[in-house]
Coordinates of C-alpha atoms in Angstrom, one line a residue:
M195 CA 100.7 117.7 109.9
C196 CA 104.0 119.2 110.9
G197 CA 104.5 122.7 112.2
I198 CA 106.6 125.5 110.7
V199 CA 107.6 128.8 112.3
G200 CA 110.1 131.4 111.1
Y201 CA 111.2 134.9 112.0
T202 CA 113.6 137.5 110.8
G203 CA 113.8 140.9 112.4
S204 CA 115.5 142.8 115.3
R205 CA 114.7 140.5 118.2
P206 CA 116.6 137.4 119.3
V207 CA 114.9 134.6 117.4
K208 CA 115.4 131.7 119.8
D209 CA 112.5 132.4 122.1
I210 CA 110.2 133.4 119.2
L211 CA 110.8 130.0 117.6
I212 CA 110.3 128.0 120.7
S213 CA 107.1 129.9 121.6
G214 CA 105.8 129.4 118.1
L215 CA 106.5 125.7 118.2
E216 CA 104.7 125.4 121.5
R217 CA 101.7 127.0 119.9
L218 CA 101.8 124.5 117.1
E219 CA 102.0 121.4 119.4
Y220 CA 98.3 120.7 118.9
R221 CA 99.2 119.5 115.4
G222 CA 100.9 116.5 116.7
Y223 CA 104.6 115.6 116.3
D224 CA 107.5 113.3 117.2
S225 CA 110.5 115.6 117.1
A226 CA 111.3 119.3 117.0
G227 CA 114.2 121.5 115.9
I228 CA 115.4 125.0 115.1
A229 CA 118.0 126.6 112.9
V230 CA 119.4 130.0 113.8
E231 CA 121.7 132.3 111.9
E232 CA 124.8 133.1 114.1
E233 CA 127.9 135.0 113.2
D234 CA 129.8 131.8 112.6
G235 CA 127.1 130.3 110.4
L236 CA 123.9 128.3 110.8
Q237 CA 123.4 126.6 114.2
I238 CA 120.9 123.7 114.1
V239 CA 119.5 121.9 117.1
H240 CA 116.9 119.2 117.1
R241 CA 115.6 116.6 119.5
K242 CA 113.3 113.6 119.3
G243 CA 110.3 114.1 121.5
K244 CA 108.6 117.2 122.8
V245 CA 109.3 120.9 122.3
A246 CA 110.0 121.1 126.0
S247 CA 113.1 118.8 125.5
L248 CA 114.2 121.0 122.6
A249 CA 113.7 124.2 124.7
H250 CA 115.7 122.7 127.6
T251 CA 118.6 121.9 125.2
V252 CA 118.5 125.3 123.5
D253 CA 118.7 127.0 126.9
H254 CA 122.3 125.8 127.0
F255 CA 123.2 127.6 123.8
D256 CA 124.1 131.3 123.8
F257 CA 122.1 132.1 120.6
A258 CA 122.0 135.8 119.7
G259 CA 120.8 135.5 116.1
T260 CA 117.7 137.4 114.9
C261 CA 116.8 135.1 111.9
G262 CA 115.8 131.5 112.1
I263 CA 113.3 128.7 111.4
G264 CA 111.8 126.0 113.5
H265 CA 109.8 122.8 113.0
T266 CA 107.8 120.1 114.7
R267 CA 107.8 116.8 112.7
W268 CA 105.4 114.0 112.3
A269 CA 107.2 111.1 110.7
T270 CA 106.3 110.1 107.1
H271 CA 109.6 109.2 105.5
G272 CA 111.9 107.8 108.1
R273 CA 111.2 106.9 111.7
P274 CA 111.0 109.4 114.5
S275 CA 114.7 110.1 115.4
E276 CA 117.0 113.0 116.0
A277 CA 118.7 112.3 112.6
N278 CA 115.3 112.6 110.8
A279 CA 114.2 115.7 112.7
H280 CA 114.0 119.1 110.9
P281 CA 115.7 121.5 110.0
H282 CA 117.8 119.7 107.4
A283 CA 121.0 121.2 106.1
S284 CA 122.8 121.1 102.8
C285 CA 126.1 119.3 102.5
D286 CA 128.1 122.5 103.0
G287 CA 126.0 123.5 106.0
H288 CA 125.1 126.9 104.5
I289 CA 121.4 126.1 103.8
A290 CA 118.7 124.9 106.2
V291 CA 115.2 123.8 105.3
V292 CA 112.0 122.9 107.1
H293 CA 109.1 121.3 105.3
N294 CA 105.5 120.1 105.7
G295 CA 104.0 117.6 103.2
I296 CA 105.2 114.7 101.0
I297 CA 107.7 114.9 98.1
E298 CA 106.5 112.1 95.9
N299 CA 109.6 112.1 93.6
F300 CA 112.2 112.4 96.3
T301 CA 113.7 109.0 95.5
E302 CA 114.6 110.0 92.0
L303 CA 115.8 113.4 93.1
R304 CA 117.9 111.8 95.9
E305 CA 119.6 109.3 93.4
E306 CA 120.3 112.2 91.0
L307 CA 121.8 114.4 93.8
E308 CA 123.9 111.5 95.2
A309 CA 125.3 111.0 91.7
E310 CA 126.4 114.6 91.8
G311 CA 128.2 114.0 95.1
H312 CA 125.7 115.0 97.7
A313 CA 125.8 113.0 100.9
F314 CA 122.6 112.4 102.8
T315 CA 122.4 112.0 106.6
S316 CA 118.6 111.2 107.1
D317 CA 115.9 109.0 105.6
T318 CA 113.6 111.9 104.9
D319 CA 112.2 113.3 101.7
T320 CA 112.8 116.8 103.1
E321 CA 116.6 116.6 103.1
T322 CA 116.3 116.2 99.3
I323 CA 115.1 119.8 99.2
A324 CA 118.1 121.2 101.1
H325 CA 120.5 119.5 98.7
L326 CA 118.5 120.5 95.6
V327 CA 118.5 124.1 96.7
E328 CA 122.3 123.9 97.3
E329 CA 122.8 122.4 93.8
L330 CA 120.8 125.2 92.2
Y331 CA 122.2 128.1 94.3
E332 CA 124.0 130.8 92.4
D333 CA 124.1 133.8 94.8
D334 CA 120.3 134.1 94.8
L335 CA 118.4 132.1 97.4
L336 CA 115.0 133.1 96.1
E337 CA 115.7 131.9 92.6
A338 CA 117.3 128.7 93.8
V339 CA 114.2 127.9 95.9
R340 CA 111.9 128.8 93.0
E341 CA 113.8 126.5 90.6
A342 CA 113.8 123.7 93.2
T343 CA 110.0 123.9 93.6
Q344 CA 109.7 123.4 89.9
R345 CA 111.4 120.0 90.3
L346 CA 109.2 118.9 93.3
I347 CA 106.2 116.6 92.8
G348 CA 103.8 116.4 95.8
A349 CA 102.7 118.6 98.6
Y350 CA 105.0 121.1 100.4
A351 CA 105.2 124.1 102.6
I352 CA 108.8 125.1 103.1
A353 CA 110.9 127.8 104.7
V354 CA 114.6 128.1 103.7
I355 CA 117.5 130.1 105.2
S356 CA 121.1 130.5 104.2
D357 CA 124.0 132.2 106.1
R358 CA 125.1 133.5 102.7
E359 CA 122.1 135.8 102.7
P360 CA 121.7 136.8 106.3
G361 CA 118.3 137.9 107.5
T362 CA 116.4 136.3 104.6
I363 CA 113.8 133.6 104.7
I364 CA 112.3 132.1 101.5
A365 CA 108.9 130.5 102.0
A366 CA 107.0 128.5 99.4
R367 CA 103.8 126.5 99.3
K368 CA 101.8 123.9 97.4
D369 CA 98.9 122.0 98.9
S370 CA 100.1 122.6 102.5
P371 CA 99.2 125.7 104.5
L372 CA 101.6 128.6 105.1
V373 CA 100.9 132.0 106.6
V374 CA 103.1 135.1 106.3
G375 CA 102.9 138.3 108.3
R376 CA 104.6 141.5 109.2
G377 CA 105.0 142.6 112.8
T378 CA 106.3 145.8 114.3
D379 CA 109.9 144.5 114.5
G380 CA 110.2 141.8 111.9
S381 CA 108.6 139.3 109.5
F382 CA 107.0 136.0 110.4
V383 CA 106.0 132.7 108.6
A384 CA 104.1 129.8 110.1
S385 CA 101.9 126.8 109.4
D386 CA 99.1 128.4 111.4
I387 CA 97.9 131.8 112.4
I388 CA 98.1 130.8 116.1
A389 CA 101.9 130.7 116.0
L390 CA 102.2 134.4 115.1
I391 CA 99.0 136.0 116.4
D392 CA 100.8 137.7 119.3
D393 CA 103.0 139.7 116.9
T394 CA 100.7 140.4 113.9
R395 CA 97.1 140.5 113.0
D396 CA 97.5 141.2 109.2
V397 CA 98.5 138.0 107.4
V398 CA 98.8 136.6 103.9
M399 CA 97.7 133.0 103.2
L400 CA 100.2 131.9 100.5
G401 CA 98.5 130.3 97.5
D402 CA 99.7 127.2 95.6
G403 CA 102.9 128.0 93.7
E404 CA 103.5 131.3 95.5
I405 CA 106.8 132.3 97.1
A406 CA 107.5 134.9 99.8
K407 CA 110.9 136.5 100.5
L408 CA 111.0 137.7 104.1
R409 CA 113.4 140.4 105.3
P410 CA 113.5 142.2 108.6
D411 CA 111.8 145.3 107.2
F412 CA 109.7 144.0 104.2
I413 CA 108.1 141.0 102.5
D414 CA 108.0 140.5 98.8
Y415 CA 105.7 138.0 97.0
Y416 CA 106.3 136.1 93.8
N417 CA 104.3 133.7 91.6
A418 CA 105.7 130.5 90.3
Y419 CA 107.3 132.3 87.3
G420 CA 109.3 134.7 89.6
E421 CA 107.0 137.6 88.9
R422 CA 106.3 140.0 91.9
F423 CA 102.7 140.6 92.9
V424 CA 100.7 142.2 95.7
P425 CA 98.8 139.7 97.7
Q426 CA 95.5 140.0 99.5
T427 CA 96.0 140.6 103.2
T428 CA 93.6 139.2 105.8
H429 CA 93.1 140.9 109.2
I430 CA 92.7 138.6 112.1
D431 CA 90.5 140.0 115.0
W432 CA 90.2 136.7 116.9
D433 CA 91.6 136.4 120.4
V434 CA 94.0 133.6 121.1
D435 CA 91.3 131.2 122.2
V436 CA 89.4 131.7 119.0
A437 CA 92.6 131.5 117.0
E438 CA 93.2 128.1 118.4
K439 CA 89.8 127.1 117.2
G440 CA 90.6 128.4 113.7
G441 CA 87.6 130.8 113.8
Y442 CA 85.1 128.1 114.5
P443 CA 82.7 128.4 117.4
D444 CA 84.0 125.3 119.1
F445 CA 86.7 122.7 118.8
M446 CA 84.3 120.0 117.7
M447 CA 83.2 122.0 114.7
K448 CA 86.8 122.8 113.8
E449 CA 87.8 119.2 114.1
I450 CA 84.9 118.0 112.0
H451 CA 86.0 120.5 109.3
E452 CA 89.6 119.2 109.5
Q453 CA 88.5 115.7 108.4
P454 CA 89.2 116.1 104.7
R455 CA 92.8 117.0 105.6
V456 CA 93.0 114.0 107.9
I457 CA 92.0 111.7 105.0
R458 CA 94.6 113.2 102.7
D459 CA 97.4 113.1 105.3
T460 CA 96.7 109.6 106.3
L461 CA 96.8 108.4 102.7
S462 CA 99.9 110.4 101.7
G463 CA 102.7 108.3 100.4
R464 CA 100.9 105.0 101.0
L465 CA 100.7 103.9 97.3
A466 CA 103.7 103.4 95.1
D467 CA 103.5 101.5 91.7
G468 CA 100.2 99.9 92.7
R469 CA 101.6 98.5 96.0
L470 CA 100.5 99.7 99.4
S471 CA 103.3 100.8 101.7
I472 CA 102.8 100.6 105.5
D473 CA 106.4 100.2 106.5
E474 CA 105.6 100.9 110.2
L475 CA 103.9 97.4 110.5
D476 CA 107.4 95.8 110.6
L477 CA 106.1 92.5 109.0
T478 CA 107.0 91.3 105.5
H479 CA 104.3 90.4 103.0
E480 CA 105.2 86.8 103.6
E481 CA 104.5 87.1 107.3
L482 CA 101.3 89.0 106.7
N483 CA 100.2 86.3 104.3
L484 CA 100.3 83.8 107.2
I485 CA 97.8 85.7 109.2
D486 CA 94.6 83.6 109.6
R487 CA 92.7 85.5 112.3
V488 CA 92.3 89.1 113.2
Y489 CA 91.1 90.7 116.4
V490 CA 90.4 94.4 116.6
I491 CA 90.4 95.5 120.2
A492 CA 89.2 99.0 121.2
C493 CA 86.8 101.1 123.3
G494 CA 84.0 103.5 122.6
T495 CA 84.4 105.3 119.2
S496 CA 87.4 103.2 118.3
Y497 CA 85.3 100.1 118.8
H498 CA 83.0 101.4 116.1
A499 CA 85.9 101.9 113.8
G500 CA 86.7 98.3 114.4
L501 CA 83.2 97.2 113.4
I502 CA 83.7 99.0 110.1
A503 CA 87.1 97.2 109.7
K504 CA 85.5 93.8 110.3
N505 CA 83.3 94.3 107.2
L506 CA 86.4 95.2 105.1
I507 CA 88.9 92.7 106.4
E508 CA 86.4 89.8 106.0
G509 CA 84.9 91.1 102.7
W510 CA 88.2 91.9 101.0
A511 CA 90.9 89.7 102.6
R512 CA 88.6 86.8 103.5
I513 CA 90.2 86.5 107.0
P514 CA 88.0 85.9 110.0
C515 CA 87.9 89.1 112.1
E516 CA 86.4 89.7 115.5
V517 CA 85.9 93.1 117.2
E518 CA 86.3 93.0 120.9
V519 CA 85.6 95.6 123.6
A520 CA 89.1 95.9 125.1
S521 CA 87.9 95.7 128.7
E522 CA 86.4 92.2 128.0
F523 CA 89.0 90.8 125.7
R524 CA 91.6 89.6 128.2
Y525 CA 89.0 88.1 130.6
R526 CA 87.5 85.6 128.2
N527 CA 90.5 83.6 127.2
P528 CA 90.3 84.3 123.4
I529 CA 91.9 81.8 120.9
I530 CA 95.3 83.3 120.0
T531 CA 98.1 81.7 118.0
P532 CA 101.3 83.0 116.4
T533 CA 99.3 83.6 113.2
T534 CA 96.8 85.8 115.0
L535 CA 96.9 89.5 114.3
V536 CA 95.6 91.8 117.1
V537 CA 94.9 95.4 116.1
A538 CA 94.7 97.7 119.0
V539 CA 92.9 101.0 118.2
S540 CA 93.2 103.9 120.6
Q541 CA 92.9 107.6 119.9
S542 CA 95.1 108.6 122.9
G543 CA 97.4 105.6 122.8
E544 CA 97.1 105.2 126.5
T545 CA 93.7 103.7 127.1
A546 CA 94.2 101.4 130.1
D547 CA 91.9 98.6 128.9
T548 CA 93.4 98.5 125.5
L549 CA 97.0 98.4 126.9
A550 CA 96.1 95.5 129.2
A551 CA 94.6 93.6 126.2
I552 CA 97.8 94.3 124.2
R553 CA 100.0 92.8 126.9
D554 CA 97.8 89.8 127.2
A555 CA 97.8 89.2 123.5
R556 CA 101.6 89.4 123.2
V557 CA 102.1 87.0 126.1
K558 CA 100.0 84.5 124.1
G559 CA 102.1 84.9 121.0
A560 CA 100.0 87.2 118.8
K561 CA 101.4 89.9 116.5
V562 CA 100.1 93.3 117.7
F563 CA 99.6 96.4 115.6
G564 CA 98.6 99.7 117.2
I565 CA 96.5 102.4 115.5
T566 CA 96.7 105.6 117.4
N567 CA 97.0 109.4 117.1
V568 CA 99.8 109.9 119.5
V569 CA 103.4 109.3 118.6
G570 CA 105.4 107.5 121.3
S571 CA 102.3 106.7 123.3
P572 CA 102.2 103.4 125.3
V573 CA 100.1 101.7 122.7
A574 CA 102.7 102.6 120.1
R575 CA 105.6 101.5 122.3
E576 CA 104.1 98.2 123.2
S577 CA 102.9 97.1 119.7
D578 CA 105.0 95.3 117.1
G579 CA 104.1 98.0 114.6
V580 CA 101.9 101.1 114.5
I581 CA 99.9 103.2 112.1
Y582 CA 99.5 106.8 113.1
T583 CA 96.2 108.3 112.1
K584 CA 97.6 111.8 111.2
A585 CA 94.7 113.5 112.9
N586 CA 96.8 116.0 114.9
K587 CA 95.8 116.9 118.4
E588 CA 92.1 116.6 119.1
I589 CA 90.7 118.8 121.8
A590 CA 86.9 118.0 121.8
V591 CA 86.2 115.0 124.0
A592 CA 83.9 113.4 121.5
S593 CA 86.2 112.0 118.8
T594 CA 85.4 113.0 115.2
K595 CA 88.6 113.5 113.1
S596 CA 90.4 110.8 115.1
F597 CA 87.6 108.4 114.4
L598 CA 87.7 109.1 110.7
G599 CA 91.5 108.7 110.8
Q600 CA 91.1 105.3 112.4
V601 CA 88.6 104.3 109.8
V602 CA 90.9 105.3 106.9
S603 CA 93.9 103.6 108.6
L604 CA 91.9 100.4 109.1
T605 CA 90.7 100.5 105.5
L606 CA 94.4 100.7 104.4
L607 CA 95.2 97.7 106.6
A608 CA 92.3 95.7 105.1
L609 CA 93.4 96.7 101.6
L610 CA 97.0 95.6 102.4
L611 CA 95.8 92.2 103.8
A612 CA 93.7 91.7 100.7
Q613 CA 96.7 92.5 98.5
V614 CA 99.1 90.2 100.2
K615 CA 96.5 87.4 100.3
G616 CA 96.2 87.8 96.5
K617 CA 92.5 88.7 96.6
F618 CA 93.1 92.0 94.7
K619 CA 95.3 92.6 91.7
T620 CA 97.4 95.8 91.3
N621 CA 94.8 97.6 89.2
Q622 CA 92.1 96.9 91.7
V623 CA 94.2 98.3 94.5
R624 CA 94.9 101.4 92.5
L625 CA 91.2 101.9 91.8
L626 CA 90.1 101.4 95.4
F627 CA 92.9 103.6 96.7
R628 CA 91.9 106.4 94.3
E629 CA 88.2 106.1 95.4
L630 CA 89.3 106.1 99.0
A631 CA 91.3 109.3 98.4
D632 CA 88.3 110.9 96.7
T633 CA 86.3 110.7 100.0
A634 CA 88.2 113.8 101.2
E635 CA 86.6 115.9 98.5
Q636 CA 83.2 114.2 99.1
V637 CA 83.4 115.2 102.8
E638 CA 84.2 118.7 101.8
H639 CA 81.0 118.7 99.7
I640 CA 79.0 117.5 102.7
L641 CA 80.5 120.2 104.9
S642 CA 79.7 122.9 102.3
D643 CA 75.9 122.8 103.0
T644 CA 74.5 121.6 106.4
A645 CA 71.0 123.1 106.1
A646 CA 69.3 119.8 105.9
I647 CA 71.2 118.5 108.9
D648 CA 70.3 121.6 111.0
E649 CA 66.7 121.2 110.1
A650 CA 66.6 117.6 111.1
A651 CA 68.3 118.4 114.4
C652 CA 65.9 121.1 115.2
A653 CA 63.0 118.6 114.7
C654 CA 64.6 116.1 117.1
K655 CA 66.0 118.4 119.8
D656 CA 63.1 117.9 122.3
A657 CA 63.0 114.1 122.0
K658 CA 63.6 111.9 125.0
S659 CA 65.2 109.0 123.1
A660 CA 66.2 108.1 119.5
L661 CA 66.9 105.0 117.5
F662 CA 69.7 104.7 115.0
V663 CA 69.4 101.9 112.4
G664 CA 71.3 100.6 109.4
R665 CA 72.1 97.4 107.6
G666 CA 75.5 96.0 106.7
M667 CA 78.1 98.8 106.8
G668 CA 75.2 101.1 107.8
A669 CA 74.7 99.2 111.0
A670 CA 78.3 99.9 112.1
I671 CA 77.9 103.6 111.2
A672 CA 74.6 103.8 113.2
N673 CA 76.5 102.7 116.4
E674 CA 78.8 105.7 116.0
G675 CA 75.9 108.1 115.3
A676 CA 74.1 107.0 118.5
L677 CA 77.2 107.3 120.6
K678 CA 77.9 110.8 119.4
L679 CA 74.3 111.9 120.2
K680 CA 74.5 110.4 123.7
E681 CA 78.0 111.9 124.4
I682 CA 77.4 115.5 123.7
S683 CA 73.6 116.1 123.8
Y684 CA 72.7 113.8 126.7
L685 CA 69.7 112.6 124.6
H686 CA 69.4 108.8 125.0
A687 CA 70.0 106.9 121.8
E688 CA 70.5 103.3 120.8
A689 CA 71.7 101.7 117.7
Y690 CA 70.5 98.4 116.2
P691 CA 70.8 96.6 112.9
A692 CA 67.6 97.6 111.2
G693 CA 66.4 94.0 110.9
E694 CA 66.5 93.7 114.7
M695 CA 63.9 96.4 115.2
K696 CA 61.0 93.9 115.4
H697 CA 62.9 91.9 118.0
G698 CA 62.5 94.6 120.7
P699 CA 63.3 98.2 119.8
I700 CA 60.1 98.7 117.8
A701 CA 58.2 98.6 121.1
L702 CA 59.7 102.1 121.8
I703 CA 58.3 103.7 118.7
D704 CA 55.3 105.9 118.9
E705 CA 54.2 109.1 117.3
G706 CA 57.1 111.4 116.6
F707 CA 59.8 109.1 117.9
P708 CA 63.1 109.8 116.0
V709 CA 64.5 107.0 113.9
I710 CA 67.8 108.0 112.3
A711 CA 68.6 105.6 109.4
V712 CA 71.8 105.2 107.4
A713 CA 70.0 104.6 104.1
T714 CA 72.8 104.9 101.5
K715 CA 72.6 102.9 98.4
S716 CA 74.0 99.4 99.2
P717 CA 73.3 95.7 98.5
V718 CA 70.8 95.8 101.4
Y719 CA 69.1 99.1 100.6
D720 CA 65.7 97.5 99.8
K721 CA 65.7 95.5 103.1
L722 CA 66.4 98.7 105.0
V723 CA 63.5 100.5 103.2
S724 CA 61.2 97.8 104.4
N725 CA 62.3 98.4 108.0
L726 CA 61.7 102.1 107.6
Q727 CA 58.2 101.3 106.5
E728 CA 57.7 99.4 109.7
A729 CA 58.9 102.3 111.7
K730 CA 56.7 104.8 109.8
A731 CA 53.6 102.7 110.2
R732 CA 54.0 103.2 114.0
G733 CA 54.4 107.0 113.8
A734 CA 58.2 107.3 113.7
M735 CA 59.8 110.5 112.5
V736 CA 62.4 109.2 110.1
V737 CA 65.7 111.0 109.4
A738 CA 67.5 109.3 106.5
V739 CA 71.1 109.7 105.5
A740 CA 70.7 108.9 101.8
T741 CA 72.7 108.9 98.6
E742 CA 72.4 111.9 96.3
G743 CA 69.9 111.3 93.5
D744 CA 67.8 108.8 95.5
E745 CA 64.3 110.2 95.1
D746 CA 62.5 106.9 96.3
I747 CA 63.6 107.5 99.9
R748 CA 61.4 110.6 100.1
A749 CA 58.4 108.3 100.4
H750 CA 59.8 106.8 103.6
A751 CA 61.5 109.7 105.5
D752 CA 60.5 113.0 107.0
H753 CA 63.9 114.5 106.8
I754 CA 66.6 113.6 104.2
I755 CA 70.3 114.3 104.5
Y756 CA 71.9 113.6 101.1
I757 CA 75.6 112.7 100.8
P758 CA 77.6 111.9 97.6
K759 CA 77.5 108.5 96.1
V760 CA 80.5 106.3 97.1
R761 CA 81.3 102.6 97.1
D762 CA 79.6 100.9 100.0
A763 CA 83.0 100.0 101.4
F764 CA 83.8 103.7 101.9
S765 CA 80.3 104.8 103.0
A766 CA 81.4 104.9 106.7
I767 CA 83.7 107.8 105.9
T768 CA 81.0 110.0 104.3
A769 CA 77.9 108.9 106.2
S770 CA 79.6 109.5 109.6
V771 CA 80.1 113.2 109.0
P772 CA 76.5 114.2 108.9
L773 CA 75.8 112.2 112.0
Q774 CA 78.6 114.1 113.8
L775 CA 77.1 117.4 112.7
F776 CA 73.6 116.2 113.6
A777 CA 74.7 115.3 117.1
R778 CA 76.5 118.6 117.5
A779 CA 73.5 120.6 116.3
I780 CA 71.1 119.0 118.7
A781 CA 73.6 119.5 121.6
I782 CA 73.8 123.2 120.7
E783 CA 70.0 123.5 120.6
R784 CA 69.9 121.9 124.0
G785 CA 72.5 124.2 125.5
C786 CA 75.2 121.6 126.0
D787 CA 79.0 122.1 126.0
V788 CA 79.9 120.2 122.9
D789 CA 83.7 120.3 123.6
Q790 CA 83.6 119.1 127.2
P791 CA 80.5 116.9 127.9
R792 CA 79.9 116.0 131.5
N793 CA 81.5 112.9 133.1
L794 CA 83.7 112.1 130.1
A795 CA 87.5 112.4 129.6
K796 CA 89.5 112.5 126.5
S797 CA 91.9 109.8 127.7
V798 CA 90.8 106.9 129.9
T799 CA 93.9 105.7 131.8
V800 CA 92.2 103.6 134.4
E801 CA 90.5 100.2 134.0

């Protein structure tokens, strides 16, 4: 989520850090800061908000140092604020740390360090690392960092500097990306290749448990036991545009492949001792327990995420839930009381229709929660609480990773409501949360082999129209699949609950007409198969997204895209991914620009 950049060499570091942070802005963040080694010690400057604000502030400092670290933060522990912004310093001010990830045992470490006399100034888990390194430091920063990492539980990518060892950066990584490289005039570390591609094309991707010691004229690498080793170097021959795409042919494909990370980041730190933690909601469990009606208001892709949430909120929490198109919500005088919860879902956080609906709901006394991908956006500011989807910046107009982030966030909300309503016991919450987290690996499995998706897309590329069908959760997923196909391939598509085919859409079906079915194993699987038989009897070409191991579906489909078996409640996460890839593959076959489809904008700020 967050962004790290560091440099030690012969050039003034200030501009290198600011430039690197600007390159990392796509990752999303709420604050930024730098730490620079100066003759009189470490100088740390951080600001809430954009890198531009930090850059303006730094311009007023006469920094001459040639070693430093920088960071863009997306809040996990502690709200967005200047006090919680990185870098964080030790008590004595001699050590500064930047960190990506989640330290799961930071509470225990903090209590231990406070007992030793350390004074904390932020709410973050990261500050614990700075104090821990200080506690362990004995004239060897590398060894202090190595010992500190042995005490950390969770995910981290860190860069550490100390004015007691000028010109040295220690970088370490576990489960969060970190890239190290040598340039002609110094050594670099960053979260992403894009931050250092102007200065070096030969980089080392640090592995889990590995540590790098950066000096102006060399870099040494160590394993978790402190043993030096020679790493594998990767040469990057991308230009800057390709680097921003991470080597993928387009942003849409890059963002589809980022979805496992989005799932993991959105879930990080959300379960403790069997209790869900969504502190941003700003309501007590007692207040949540009073909620007796939920509205999800959204537009486009976000609306489809709401349809999925409806199934979960009503099925798990047993609370009536309605999903409303935001542009219609405020014009129909909905029933709203102080015990109504309105959940506003917007990728950009500035969708005009959604904002108008929020304002109307608050006037009528509802509690409003926002779910958005943009920290500090209007939706976030005007809601009583907010869940950030942790999707980072999304470039492609057709939302993929933001949609999945919304689905995961709404699933968490549904699970929380079920827990506070007493519908699930602690062990049930733990089980469901674990299965939800497992979907990240299952999405990776889907992405590892897309041959069946490409084959089905090639068969459908010349169609004039297509029908997406499903039942139950599959019906909600079908809506999103049809929208994706329309958005980027300009091939007309409609989505219907499969049982509705005989009430109109079946008239469209003739020989070769594509019918794309979400046919995963579910309580309504047999009913869906009956609907597919109706379509096949009229000549449809059926493409089925099915559960691995389902051989019976072969009798009813021309093309089968298998996905891993998951609980039906989580099938929207896995089944949506092949439909994204299917739409993209057809668009590519038809010569369309998948990142910037015609007539569409990423953010709709007018009604």
